[in-house]
Coordinates of C-alpha atoms in Angstrom, one line a residue:
Chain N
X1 CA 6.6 26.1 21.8
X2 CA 3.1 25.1 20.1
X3 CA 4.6 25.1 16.6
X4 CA 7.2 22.3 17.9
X5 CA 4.6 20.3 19.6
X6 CA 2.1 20.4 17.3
X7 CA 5.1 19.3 15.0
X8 CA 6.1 16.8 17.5
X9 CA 2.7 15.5 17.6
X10 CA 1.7 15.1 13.3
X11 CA 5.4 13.8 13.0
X12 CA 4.8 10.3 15.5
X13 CA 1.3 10.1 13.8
X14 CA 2.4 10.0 10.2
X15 CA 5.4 7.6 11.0
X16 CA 2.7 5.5 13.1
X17 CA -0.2 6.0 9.8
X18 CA 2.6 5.0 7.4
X19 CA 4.6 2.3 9.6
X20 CA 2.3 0.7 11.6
X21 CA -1.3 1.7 11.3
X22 CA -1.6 0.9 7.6
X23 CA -0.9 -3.0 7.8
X24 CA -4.7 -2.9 8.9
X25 CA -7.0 -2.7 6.1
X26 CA -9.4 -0.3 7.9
X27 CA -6.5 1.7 7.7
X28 CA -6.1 2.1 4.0
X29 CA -9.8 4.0 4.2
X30 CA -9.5 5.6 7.5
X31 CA -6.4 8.2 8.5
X32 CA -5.2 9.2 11.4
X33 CA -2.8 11.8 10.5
X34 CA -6.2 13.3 8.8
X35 CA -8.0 13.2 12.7
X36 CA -5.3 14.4 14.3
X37 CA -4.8 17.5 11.8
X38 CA -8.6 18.4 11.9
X39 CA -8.4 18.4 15.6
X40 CA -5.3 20.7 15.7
X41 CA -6.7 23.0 13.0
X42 CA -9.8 23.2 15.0
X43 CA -7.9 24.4 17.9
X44 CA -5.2 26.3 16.7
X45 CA -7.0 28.0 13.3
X46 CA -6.7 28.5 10.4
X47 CA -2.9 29.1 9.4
X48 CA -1.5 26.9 11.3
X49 CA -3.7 23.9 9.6
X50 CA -2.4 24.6 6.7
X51 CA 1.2 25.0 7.5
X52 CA 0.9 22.1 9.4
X53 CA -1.2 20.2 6.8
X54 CA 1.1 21.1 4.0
X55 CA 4.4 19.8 6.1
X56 CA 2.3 16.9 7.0
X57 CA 1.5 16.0 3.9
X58 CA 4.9 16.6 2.8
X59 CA 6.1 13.8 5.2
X60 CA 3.5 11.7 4.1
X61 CA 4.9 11.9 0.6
X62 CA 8.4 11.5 1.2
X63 CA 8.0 8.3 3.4
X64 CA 5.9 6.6 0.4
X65 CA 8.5 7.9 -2.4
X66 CA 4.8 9.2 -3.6
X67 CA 4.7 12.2 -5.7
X68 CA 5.4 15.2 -3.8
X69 CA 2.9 17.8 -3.0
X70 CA -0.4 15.8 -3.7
X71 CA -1.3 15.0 -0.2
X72 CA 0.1 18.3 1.0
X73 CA -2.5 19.7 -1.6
X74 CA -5.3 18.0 0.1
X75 CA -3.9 18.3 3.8
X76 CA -3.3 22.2 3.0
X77 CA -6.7 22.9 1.7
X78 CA -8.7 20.5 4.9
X79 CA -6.4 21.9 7.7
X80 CA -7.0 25.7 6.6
X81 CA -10.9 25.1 6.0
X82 CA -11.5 23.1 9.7
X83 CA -9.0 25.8 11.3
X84 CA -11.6 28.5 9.9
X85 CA -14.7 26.7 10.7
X86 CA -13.0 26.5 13.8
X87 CA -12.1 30.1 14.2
X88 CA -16.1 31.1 13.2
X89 CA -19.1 29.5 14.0
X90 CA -17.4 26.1 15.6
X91 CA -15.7 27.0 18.5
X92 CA -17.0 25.2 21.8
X93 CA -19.9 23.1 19.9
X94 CA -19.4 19.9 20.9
X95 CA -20.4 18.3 17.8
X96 CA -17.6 20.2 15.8
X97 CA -15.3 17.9 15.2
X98 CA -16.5 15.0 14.4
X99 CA -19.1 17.3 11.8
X100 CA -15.4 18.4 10.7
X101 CA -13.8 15.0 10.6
X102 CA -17.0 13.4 8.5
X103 CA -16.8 15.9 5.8
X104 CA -13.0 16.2 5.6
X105 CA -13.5 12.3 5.3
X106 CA -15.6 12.3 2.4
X107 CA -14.3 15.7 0.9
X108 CA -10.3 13.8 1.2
X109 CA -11.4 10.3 -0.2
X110 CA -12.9 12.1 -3.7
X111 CA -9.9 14.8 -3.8
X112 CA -7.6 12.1 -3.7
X113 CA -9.5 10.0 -6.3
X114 CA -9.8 13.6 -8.3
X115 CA -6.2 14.3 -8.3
X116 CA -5.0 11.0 -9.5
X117 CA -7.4 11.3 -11.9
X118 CA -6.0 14.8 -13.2
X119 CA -2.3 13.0 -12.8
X120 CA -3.6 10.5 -15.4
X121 CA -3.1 7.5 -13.0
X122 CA -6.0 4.9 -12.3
X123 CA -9.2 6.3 -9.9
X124 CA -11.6 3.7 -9.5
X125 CA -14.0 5.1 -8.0
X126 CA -15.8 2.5 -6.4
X127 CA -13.0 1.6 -4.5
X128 CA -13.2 4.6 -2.8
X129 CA -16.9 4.6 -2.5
X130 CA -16.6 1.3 -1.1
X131 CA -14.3 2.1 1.3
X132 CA -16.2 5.3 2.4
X133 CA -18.2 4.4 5.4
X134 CA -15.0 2.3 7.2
X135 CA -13.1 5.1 6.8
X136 CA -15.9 7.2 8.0
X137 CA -16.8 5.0 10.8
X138 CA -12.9 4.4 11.8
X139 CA -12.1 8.1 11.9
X140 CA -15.5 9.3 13.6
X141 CA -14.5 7.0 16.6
X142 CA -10.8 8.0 16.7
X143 CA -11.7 11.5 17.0
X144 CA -13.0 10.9 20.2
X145 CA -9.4 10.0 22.0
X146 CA -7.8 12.3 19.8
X147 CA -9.6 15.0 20.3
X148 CA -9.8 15.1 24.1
X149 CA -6.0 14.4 23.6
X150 CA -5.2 17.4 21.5
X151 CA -7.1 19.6 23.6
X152 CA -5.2 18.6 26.4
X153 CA -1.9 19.2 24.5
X154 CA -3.8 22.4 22.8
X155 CA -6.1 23.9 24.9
X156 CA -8.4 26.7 23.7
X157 CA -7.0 29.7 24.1
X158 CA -8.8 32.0 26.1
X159 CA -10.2 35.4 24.1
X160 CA -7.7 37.9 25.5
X161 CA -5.3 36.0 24.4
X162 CA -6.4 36.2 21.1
X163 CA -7.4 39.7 20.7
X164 CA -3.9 41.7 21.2
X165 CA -4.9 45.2 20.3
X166 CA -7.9 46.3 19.3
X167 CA -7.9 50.2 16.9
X168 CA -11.0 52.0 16.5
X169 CA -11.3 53.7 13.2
X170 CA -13.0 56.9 12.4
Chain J
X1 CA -2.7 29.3 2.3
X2 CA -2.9 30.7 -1.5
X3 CA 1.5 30.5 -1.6
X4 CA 1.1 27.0 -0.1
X5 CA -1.1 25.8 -2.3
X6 CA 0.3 27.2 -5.3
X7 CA 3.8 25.7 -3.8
X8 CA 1.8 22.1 -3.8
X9 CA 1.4 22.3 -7.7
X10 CA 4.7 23.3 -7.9
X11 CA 5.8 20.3 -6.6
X12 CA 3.3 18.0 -8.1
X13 CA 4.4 19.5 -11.4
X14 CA 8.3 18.9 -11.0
X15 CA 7.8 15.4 -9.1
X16 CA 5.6 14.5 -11.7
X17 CA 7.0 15.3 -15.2
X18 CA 10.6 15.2 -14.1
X19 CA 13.5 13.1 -11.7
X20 CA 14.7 16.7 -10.4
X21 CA 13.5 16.1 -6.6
X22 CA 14.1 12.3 -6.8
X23 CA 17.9 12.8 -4.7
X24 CA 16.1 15.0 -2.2
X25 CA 13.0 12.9 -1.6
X26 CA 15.3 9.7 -1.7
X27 CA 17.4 11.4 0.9
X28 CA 14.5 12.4 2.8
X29 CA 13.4 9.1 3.0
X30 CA 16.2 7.6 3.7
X31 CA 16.6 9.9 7.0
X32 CA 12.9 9.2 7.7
X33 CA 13.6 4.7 7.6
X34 CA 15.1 4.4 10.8
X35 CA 11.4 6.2 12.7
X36 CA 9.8 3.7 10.6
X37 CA 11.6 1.0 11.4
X38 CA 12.0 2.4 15.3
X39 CA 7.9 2.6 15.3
X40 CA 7.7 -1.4 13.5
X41 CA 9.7 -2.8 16.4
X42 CA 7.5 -1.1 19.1
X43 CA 4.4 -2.1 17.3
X44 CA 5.7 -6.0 16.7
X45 CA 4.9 -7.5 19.9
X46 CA 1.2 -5.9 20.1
X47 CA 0.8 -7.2 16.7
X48 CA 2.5 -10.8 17.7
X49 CA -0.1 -11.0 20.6
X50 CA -3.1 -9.8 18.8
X51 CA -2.2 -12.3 15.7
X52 CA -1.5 -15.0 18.8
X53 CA -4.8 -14.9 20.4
X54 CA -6.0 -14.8 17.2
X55 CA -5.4 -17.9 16.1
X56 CA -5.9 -19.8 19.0
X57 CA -9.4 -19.2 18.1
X58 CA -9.6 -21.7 15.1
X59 CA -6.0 -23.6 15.9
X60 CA -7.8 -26.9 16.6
X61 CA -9.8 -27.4 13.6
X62 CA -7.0 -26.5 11.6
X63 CA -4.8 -28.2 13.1
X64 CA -6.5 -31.3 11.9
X65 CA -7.0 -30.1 8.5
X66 CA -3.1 -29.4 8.5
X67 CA -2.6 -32.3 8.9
X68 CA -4.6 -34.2 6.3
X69 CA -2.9 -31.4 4.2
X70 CA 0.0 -32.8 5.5
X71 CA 0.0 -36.1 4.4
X72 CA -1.3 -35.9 1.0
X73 CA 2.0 -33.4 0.4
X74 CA 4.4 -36.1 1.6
X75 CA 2.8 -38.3 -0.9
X76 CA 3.1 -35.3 -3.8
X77 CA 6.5 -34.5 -2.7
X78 CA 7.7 -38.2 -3.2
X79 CA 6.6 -37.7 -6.7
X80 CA 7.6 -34.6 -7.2
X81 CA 11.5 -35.4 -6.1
X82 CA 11.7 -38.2 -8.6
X83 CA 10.1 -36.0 -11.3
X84 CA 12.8 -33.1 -10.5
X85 CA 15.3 -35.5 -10.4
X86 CA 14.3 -37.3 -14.0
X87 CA 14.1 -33.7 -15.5
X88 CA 17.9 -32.7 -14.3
X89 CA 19.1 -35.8 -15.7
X90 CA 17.0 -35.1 -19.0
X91 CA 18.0 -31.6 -19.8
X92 CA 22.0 -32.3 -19.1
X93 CA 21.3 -35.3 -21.6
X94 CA 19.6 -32.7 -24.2
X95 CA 22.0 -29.6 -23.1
X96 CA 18.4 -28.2 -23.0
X97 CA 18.7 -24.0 -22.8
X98 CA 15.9 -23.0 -20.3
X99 CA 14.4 -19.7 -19.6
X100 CA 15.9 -17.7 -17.2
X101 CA 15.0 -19.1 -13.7
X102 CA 15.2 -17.5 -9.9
X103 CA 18.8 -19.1 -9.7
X104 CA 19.9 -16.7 -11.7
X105 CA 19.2 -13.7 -9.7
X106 CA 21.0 -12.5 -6.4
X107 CA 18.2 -12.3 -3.7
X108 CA 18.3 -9.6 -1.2
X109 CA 16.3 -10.2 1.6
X110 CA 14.7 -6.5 3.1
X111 CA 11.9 -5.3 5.6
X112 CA 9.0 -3.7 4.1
X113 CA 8.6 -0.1 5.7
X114 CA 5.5 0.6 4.4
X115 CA 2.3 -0.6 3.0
X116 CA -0.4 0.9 0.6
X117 CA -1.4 3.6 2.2
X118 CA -5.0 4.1 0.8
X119 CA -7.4 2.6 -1.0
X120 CA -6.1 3.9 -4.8
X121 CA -2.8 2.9 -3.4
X122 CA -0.9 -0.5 -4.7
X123 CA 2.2 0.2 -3.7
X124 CA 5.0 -0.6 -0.7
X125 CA 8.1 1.3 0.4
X126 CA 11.5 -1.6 1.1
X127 CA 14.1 -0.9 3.0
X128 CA 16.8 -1.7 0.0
X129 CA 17.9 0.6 -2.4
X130 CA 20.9 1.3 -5.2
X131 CA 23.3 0.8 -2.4
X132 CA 22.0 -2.6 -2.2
X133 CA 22.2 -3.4 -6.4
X134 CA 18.4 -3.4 -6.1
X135 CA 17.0 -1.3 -9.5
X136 CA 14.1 -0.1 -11.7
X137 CA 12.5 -3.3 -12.8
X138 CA 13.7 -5.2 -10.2
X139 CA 11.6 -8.2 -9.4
X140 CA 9.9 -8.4 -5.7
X141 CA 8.7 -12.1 -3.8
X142 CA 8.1 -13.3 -0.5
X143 CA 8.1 -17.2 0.3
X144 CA 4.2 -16.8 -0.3
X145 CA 4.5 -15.7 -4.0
X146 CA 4.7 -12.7 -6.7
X147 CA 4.2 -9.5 -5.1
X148 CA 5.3 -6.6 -7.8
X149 CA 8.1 -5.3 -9.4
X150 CA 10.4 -2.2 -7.9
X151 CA 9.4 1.1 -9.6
X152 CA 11.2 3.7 -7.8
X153 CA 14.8 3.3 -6.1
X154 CA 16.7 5.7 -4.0
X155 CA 19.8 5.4 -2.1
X156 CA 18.5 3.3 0.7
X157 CA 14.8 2.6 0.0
X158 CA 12.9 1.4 -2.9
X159 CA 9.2 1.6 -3.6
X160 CA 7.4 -1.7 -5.0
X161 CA 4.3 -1.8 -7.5
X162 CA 1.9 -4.4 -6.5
X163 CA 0.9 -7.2 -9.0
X164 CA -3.0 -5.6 -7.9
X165 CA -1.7 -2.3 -9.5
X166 CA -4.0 -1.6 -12.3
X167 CA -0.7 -1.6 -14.3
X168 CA 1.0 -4.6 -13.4
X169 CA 0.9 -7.6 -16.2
X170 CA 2.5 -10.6 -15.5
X171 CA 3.1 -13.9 -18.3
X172 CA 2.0 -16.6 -16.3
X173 CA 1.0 -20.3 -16.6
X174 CA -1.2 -23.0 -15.2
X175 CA 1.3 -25.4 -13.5
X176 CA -1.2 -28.5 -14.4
X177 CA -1.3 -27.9 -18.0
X178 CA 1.5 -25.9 -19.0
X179 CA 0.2 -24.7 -22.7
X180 CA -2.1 -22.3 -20.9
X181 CA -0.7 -19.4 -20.7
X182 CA -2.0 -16.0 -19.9
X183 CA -1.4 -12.7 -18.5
X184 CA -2.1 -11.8 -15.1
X185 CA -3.7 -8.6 -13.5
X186 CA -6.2 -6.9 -11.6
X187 CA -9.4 -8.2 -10.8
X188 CA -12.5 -5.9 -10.3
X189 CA -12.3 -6.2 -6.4
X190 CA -9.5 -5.0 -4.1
X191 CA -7.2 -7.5 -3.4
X192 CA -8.1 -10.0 -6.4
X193 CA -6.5 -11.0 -9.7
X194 CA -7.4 -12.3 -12.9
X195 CA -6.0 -14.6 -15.6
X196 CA -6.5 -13.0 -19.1
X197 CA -6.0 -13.6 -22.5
X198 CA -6.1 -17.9 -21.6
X199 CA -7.4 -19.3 -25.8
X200 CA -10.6 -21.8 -24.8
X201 CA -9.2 -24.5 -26.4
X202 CA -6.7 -24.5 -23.5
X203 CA -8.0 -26.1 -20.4
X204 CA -7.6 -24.9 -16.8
X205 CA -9.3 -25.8 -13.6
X206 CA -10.0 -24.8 -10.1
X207 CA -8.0 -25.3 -7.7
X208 CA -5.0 -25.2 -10.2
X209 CA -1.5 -23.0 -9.5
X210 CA -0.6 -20.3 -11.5
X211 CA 3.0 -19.4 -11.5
X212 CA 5.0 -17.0 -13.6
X213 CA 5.7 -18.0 -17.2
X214 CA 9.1 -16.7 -18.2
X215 CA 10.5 -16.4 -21.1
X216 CA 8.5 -18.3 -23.7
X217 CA 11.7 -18.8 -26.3
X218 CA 14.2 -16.7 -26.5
X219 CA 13.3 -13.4 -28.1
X220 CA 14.5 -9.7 -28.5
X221 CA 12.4 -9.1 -25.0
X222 CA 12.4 -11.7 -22.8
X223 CA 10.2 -11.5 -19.6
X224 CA 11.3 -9.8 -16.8
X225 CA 10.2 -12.2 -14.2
X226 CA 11.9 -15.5 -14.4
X227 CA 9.8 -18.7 -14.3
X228 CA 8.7 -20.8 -11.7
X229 CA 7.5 -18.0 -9.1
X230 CA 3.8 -19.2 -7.6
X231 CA 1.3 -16.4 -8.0
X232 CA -2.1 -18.0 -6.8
X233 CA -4.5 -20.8 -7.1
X234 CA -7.9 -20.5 -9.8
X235 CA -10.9 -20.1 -8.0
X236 CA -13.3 -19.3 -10.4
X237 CA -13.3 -20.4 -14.3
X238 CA -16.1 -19.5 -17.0
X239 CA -16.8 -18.8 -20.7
X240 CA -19.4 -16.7 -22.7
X241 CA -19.9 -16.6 -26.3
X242 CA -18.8 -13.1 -26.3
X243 CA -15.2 -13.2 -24.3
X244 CA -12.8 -15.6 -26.9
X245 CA -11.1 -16.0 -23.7
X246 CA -11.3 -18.0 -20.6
X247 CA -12.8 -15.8 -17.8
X248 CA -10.5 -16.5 -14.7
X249 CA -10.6 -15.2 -11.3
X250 CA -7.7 -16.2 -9.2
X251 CA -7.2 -16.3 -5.6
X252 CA -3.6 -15.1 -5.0
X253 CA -1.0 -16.5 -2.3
X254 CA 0.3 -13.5 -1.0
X255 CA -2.1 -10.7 0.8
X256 CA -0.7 -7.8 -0.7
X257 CA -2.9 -5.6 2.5
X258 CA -0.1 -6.7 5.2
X259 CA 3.5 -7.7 4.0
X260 CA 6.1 -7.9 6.6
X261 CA 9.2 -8.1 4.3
X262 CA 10.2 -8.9 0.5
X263 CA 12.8 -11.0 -1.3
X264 CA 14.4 -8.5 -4.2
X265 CA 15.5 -10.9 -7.1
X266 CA 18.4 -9.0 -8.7
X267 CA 20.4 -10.1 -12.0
X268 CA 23.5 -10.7 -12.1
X269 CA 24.7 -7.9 -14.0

């Protein structure tokens, strides 16, 4: 039931990032499929950030006639790192996410630029350096709504639920 | 996360060096146009209002300066009619053999699904494809101007390179002196374009249109973009001893950050 929601809930933000969102020119800096996977990584952990980053970034690909796998590359690699930050030292700090979204911000802007690079395609870097702190900016304040709205859809689970059996050795 | 991972080079590597997944993604992509579309429509009037009380702010003052515009065109077009009309009659007289222009193309008219989508990206997604005779090469305006040339095509959609793509080169000319002609590409800012390659004996000035050249005589490989489309006005002109060229920044017609749909010219073939 969480798998299809969380599905449910990436799928309407891609098609909204890709069809709607992106006619903005903050937009072109900022993401928020990237917010919204952060949050759910956060709250869900590590594996299913990147299952749900790689089919994210899958979409994303797909709709742009891009070339498949780069963003699930970089989606894969943010949603399993913020689901383990999550899972570790994060959980109920309120400054988590937004700590998670600022670096994924910064990390995702240079892996991009690093990836075309590798592909042999244009990175000019100071685009993306220019662009940095809108995107920054623009994704810090989203994660606000979409963070209290994920948790809603997501909340926390509870430690017994997490801990199913428990074998002492020796 | 490591069989993910490795399954992401996987697919960079066969999207990349070959057309293997090109069916699957097109069909993928096809089946993904109608959310796209769906999400457009509900997002149309919130854009409509926000772009409404938008302009409500400076309508006045525009309004008058729209209207001095206004005038000054009727006066141009005047001209211009008789000039069009003197240069019909003058070619039938010389059986003159132009360069190929937009009347020789079938347009088909198409939505834009999506626009760049970062900062590195200069691209668009259309929702026309091969079922629509649109192909590779393919050259893509809007009523504004030049906006790219299609690059990828599927079934149903088609993905367009910007003219602000780092790879895009267009032949173009200054309208107002017709002897300078140049090639047209990326400025150093997002968003901007410069004429290149312009000789200094060849004069142009701000303020002047630059449209696409065409086919300068006929040759083994004519231009793919037929003459006469505008791409934007000069804003900037200067020369060093160092550049043998004119240095020419150019403040294009269309903005290439929010297109709402595309005109695909198509040749007859």
């Amino acid at each position: 039931m969480d798998g299809a929601k969380i599905a449910l809930v990436l799928f309407v933000s891609a098609i909204l990032q890709v069809a709607v969102l992106t006619e903005y020119r903050a937009f072109r800096s900022a993401s928020l499929v990237l917010v919204v996977l952060l949050c759910v990584a956060l709250l869900r952990g590590s594996i299913v950030g990147a299952i749900a980053g790689f089919g994210t970034g899958l979409l994303l690909d797909t709709a742009t006639l891009g070339t498949l796998g780069v963003t699930s590359l970089l989606l894969t690699v943010a949603g399993f790192w913020i689901g383990r930050y999550g899972e570790t030292t994060a959980r109920d700090r309120l400054h988590a996410p937004f700590l998670s979204v600022a670096v994924v911000t910064v990390l995702y802007a240079f892996g991009q630029l690093v990836l075309q690079f590798m592909l042999g395609e244009p990175a000019p870097a100071a685009l993306v350096i220019d662009g940095l702190p809108l995107a920054l900016l623009v994704n810090l304040l989203m994660t606000v709504p979409v963070y209290a709205l994920t948790r809603r859809l997501f909340p926390p689970r509870q430690r017994a639920d997490r801990i199913g059996e428990v074998q002492l050795l020796g | 996360m490591g069989g993910l991972v490795l399954l992401s080079f996987v697919l960079i590597t066969v999207s990349f060096r070959s057309s293997a997944l090109d069916g699957v993604q097109g069909t993928a992509a096809g089946i993904l146009r109608p959310f796209e579309v769906g999400a457009d429509r509900v997002a149309r009037p919130f854009r409509d209002a926000f772009g409404w009380s938008k302009g409500l702010v400076d309508a006045k003052s525009e309004n008058a300066k729209l209207k001095a515009q206004n005038r000054l065109l009727l006066q141009q077009l005047v001209k211009t009619q008789s000039a069009v009309a003197e240069n019909a009659y003058l070619k039938r007289q010389l059986d003159y053999k132009a360069a190929p222009s937009e009347a020789d193309f079938t347009r088909v008219n198409t939505e834009v699904l999506t626009n760049p989508q970062s900062d590195l990206d200069e691209s668009i997604t259309i929702a026309a494809g091969s079922s629509d005779g649109v192909g590779v090469g393919d050259v893509v305006r809007t009523p504004s101007g030049l906006v790219g040339v299609v690059d990828r095509v599927s079934k149903s959609v088609s993905r367009v390179t910007l003219l602000t793509d780092s790879t895009s080169n267009v032949n173009a000319a200054d309208v107002a002196h017709p002897t300078s002609v140049g090639i047209v590409r990326r400025g150093s800012g997002s968003g901007t374009l410069i004429l290149d390659h312009v000789q200094k004996q060849n004069f142009v000035g701000v303020g002047d249109m630059v449209i696409t050249a065409g086919s300068l005589g006929a040759g083994a490989l004519p231009s793919m973009f037929p003459r006469g489309i505008p791409i934007g006005t000069v804003m900037n002109e200067s020369d060093n001893d160092i550049n043998p060229f004119h240095s020419i920044q150019l403040q294009p017609f269309v903005d290439f950050s929010s297109i709402q749909s595309v005109t695909v010219l198509v040749p007859k073939r």
